[in-house]
XYZ file of C-alpha atoms in Angstrom:
222
model
C 107.473 73.144 63.030
C 108.633 73.395 66.892
C 107.865 69.749 67.240
C 110.158 68.668 64.378
C 112.742 71.234 65.621
C 113.079 69.532 68.805
C 112.833 66.132 67.600
C 115.635 63.527 67.330
C 115.343 63.201 63.589
C 117.914 65.316 61.779
C 116.075 65.436 58.665
C 113.166 66.952 60.581
C 115.262 69.173 62.429
C 117.168 71.010 59.678
C 114.182 71.392 57.313
C 111.963 72.880 60.300
C 115.080 75.472 61.047
C 114.900 76.558 57.659
C 110.878 77.153 57.972
C 111.287 78.776 61.179
C 113.854 81.098 59.807
C 111.656 82.252 56.794
C 108.941 82.946 59.283
C 111.106 85.285 61.035
C 110.487 87.599 63.773
C 107.172 85.837 64.778
C 108.855 82.818 65.505
C 111.518 84.029 68.285
C 109.158 84.065 70.896
C 108.497 80.485 70.158
C 111.770 79.843 70.084
C 112.584 81.778 72.994
C 109.974 79.635 74.937
C 112.158 76.654 74.414
C 114.678 77.967 76.755
C 112.572 77.264 79.874
C 113.714 73.983 80.118
C 117.648 74.216 79.569
C 118.507 70.515 79.990
C 116.268 69.041 77.558
C 118.143 66.658 75.539
C 117.074 65.022 72.261
C 120.438 62.962 70.608
C 120.001 63.226 66.679
C 119.640 60.194 64.607
C 120.175 59.987 61.034
C 123.154 62.816 60.905
C 124.987 61.249 57.700
C 127.663 63.181 56.775
C 126.729 66.086 59.818
C 129.818 66.989 61.818
C 129.197 68.725 64.830
C 130.167 68.543 68.456
C 127.961 65.282 69.254
C 129.695 63.569 66.206
C 132.429 60.726 66.801
C 133.341 60.358 63.349
C 134.102 62.467 60.468
C 134.236 60.693 57.107
C 136.317 63.379 54.926
C 133.305 65.634 54.139
C 130.509 66.877 55.476
C 128.006 70.049 56.615
C 129.748 71.620 59.654
C 127.293 73.016 62.157
C 129.586 74.160 64.998
C 126.863 73.742 68.003
C 126.093 70.903 70.616
C 122.786 70.639 69.199
C 121.953 67.483 71.000
C 120.980 69.969 73.461
C 117.593 71.814 72.662
C 118.595 74.985 74.296
C 121.915 75.205 72.303
C 119.812 73.960 69.032
C 117.571 77.052 69.893
C 120.736 79.397 69.804
C 121.901 77.797 66.544
C 118.785 78.868 65.008
C 118.519 82.278 66.886
C 122.107 83.530 65.869
C 121.358 82.439 62.336
C 118.166 84.471 62.248
C 119.416 87.371 64.076
C 123.132 87.745 63.260
C 123.867 88.092 66.624
C 126.326 85.952 68.556
C 125.130 85.212 71.893
C 127.539 82.618 72.705
C 125.863 79.012 72.050
C 128.504 78.243 69.127
C 131.396 76.099 70.407
C 133.949 77.393 68.183
C 135.614 74.053 68.063
C 135.119 72.869 64.539
C 137.005 74.791 61.446
C 137.180 73.272 58.009
C 140.693 73.932 58.076
C 141.123 71.500 61.055
C 139.383 68.925 59.634
C 141.101 68.744 56.369
C 144.392 69.168 58.506
C 143.242 65.819 60.130
C 142.295 64.397 56.945
C 145.551 64.665 55.109
C 147.468 63.490 58.513
C 145.399 60.360 59.155
C 144.757 59.271 55.256
C 146.060 56.437 55.770
C 143.871 55.271 58.186
C 141.093 56.554 56.215
C 141.622 54.669 52.978
C 141.764 51.672 55.101
C 138.398 52.202 57.302
C 136.719 55.269 55.442
C 136.623 57.344 58.340
C 138.365 59.036 61.210
C 137.482 59.034 64.774
C 137.213 62.440 66.367
C 136.465 63.903 69.902
C 135.338 67.492 70.114
C 135.907 69.642 73.485
C 132.427 70.897 74.516
C 132.026 73.467 77.333
C 129.114 75.681 76.407
C 126.827 73.682 78.567
C 128.334 74.784 81.670
C 127.837 78.386 80.637
C 124.436 77.847 79.313
C 122.069 79.583 81.912
C 124.234 82.888 81.425
C 124.177 82.365 77.671
C 120.418 81.831 77.979
C 119.927 84.901 79.609
C 121.779 87.337 77.623
C 119.853 86.040 74.516
C 116.197 86.578 76.442
C 117.780 89.878 77.763
C 118.400 90.922 74.041
C 115.031 90.146 72.720
C 113.085 91.940 75.695
C 115.576 94.868 74.445
C 114.833 94.620 70.829
C 111.492 92.811 70.435
C 109.275 95.940 69.256
C 111.741 96.901 66.147
C 113.798 94.110 65.037
C 113.880 93.530 61.674
C 116.365 91.236 59.727
C 117.511 93.932 57.239
C 118.442 96.485 60.292
C 120.126 93.172 61.853
C 122.159 92.368 58.807
C 123.460 95.963 58.629
C 124.171 96.021 62.445
C 126.347 92.819 62.120
C 128.421 94.175 59.327
C 129.064 97.016 60.943
C 129.866 95.474 64.531
C 133.378 94.500 65.453
C 132.295 90.752 66.131
C 134.004 88.722 63.455
C 131.265 85.939 63.992
C 128.430 88.218 63.405
C 130.318 89.722 60.256
C 130.849 85.767 58.698
C 127.077 85.090 59.641
C 126.317 88.371 57.731
C 128.343 87.564 54.757
C 127.302 83.995 54.403
C 123.616 85.097 54.625
C 124.039 87.572 51.521
C 125.990 85.120 49.426
C 123.878 81.691 50.557
C 120.426 83.012 52.211
C 119.322 80.995 55.345
C 116.118 82.868 54.253
C 114.572 85.676 52.063
C 114.950 89.085 53.780
C 112.922 91.698 52.424
C 114.399 94.822 50.560
C 117.789 93.026 50.526
C 118.966 93.959 46.855
C 122.249 94.697 45.119
C 121.163 98.286 45.463
C 120.605 98.540 48.890
C 124.056 96.711 49.597
C 125.826 99.280 47.356
C 124.408 102.086 49.151
C 124.235 100.583 52.638
C 127.081 98.194 53.214
C 129.582 98.369 50.307
C 131.829 100.708 51.911
C 131.951 98.812 55.038
C 132.635 95.343 53.420
C 135.474 97.154 51.645
C 136.808 98.375 54.652
C 136.718 95.120 56.517
C 138.463 93.691 53.100
C 141.740 94.938 54.616
C 141.203 92.516 57.666
C 144.059 90.379 58.946
C 141.616 87.454 59.280
C 142.012 85.186 55.569
C 138.747 83.430 56.117
C 136.690 87.041 56.335
C 138.890 88.596 53.692
C 138.349 85.482 51.325
C 134.517 85.396 51.698
C 134.513 89.566 51.160
C 136.010 88.896 47.837
C 133.793 86.006 46.723
C 130.953 88.918 47.711
C 132.347 91.689 45.694
C 132.931 89.428 42.977
C 129.408 87.867 42.723
C 127.324 90.340 44.486
C 124.073 89.379 46.756
C 122.135 86.902 46.304
C 118.637 88.204 48.087
C 116.438 84.982 47.557
C 116.619 81.749 49.489
């Protein structure tokens, strides 16, 4: 799985990531080891409709991954943040669906002619990578003995970090991996009141996702 995850083949990379997330806590040490070579680079191939900071074209649709995952250390951060609901800082935070759709509307005449848009994303996380990696390592040293995905999900919802909250809500709506004991009953008892509080947020995207979650309920299986 680690070999596939660090390869240049996008199809192998995302399948391996899914498998590593399913393994859970015991996969984290193997992912952390990949930080030992922070300058490791594997330019993705076969990305098709993937939209990520290494992409140079936008085809009007696609899977958004807001991490510069040609760099292995940032690819590891992408997996770790999805697994742990932490926000270590690996995401570029430069790609939003709303901005892509605005680009699509603004440049639609060219899109009709060529079938694509040329894009160039600003990328800056690489310059901060040593500090971000150390933050992730320090977190794992502190939490490795008692970390569980269920508690991590709860901690993210009760945090004041929008990225963590959105990641946790997305997990409950469209699971990246199966979390043991995450049921509608557990949600109602432990998270519903907090989620209803967050529903008063001024962030439109957060409120929209919360409304869907409250309407549809928790999806507890991958």
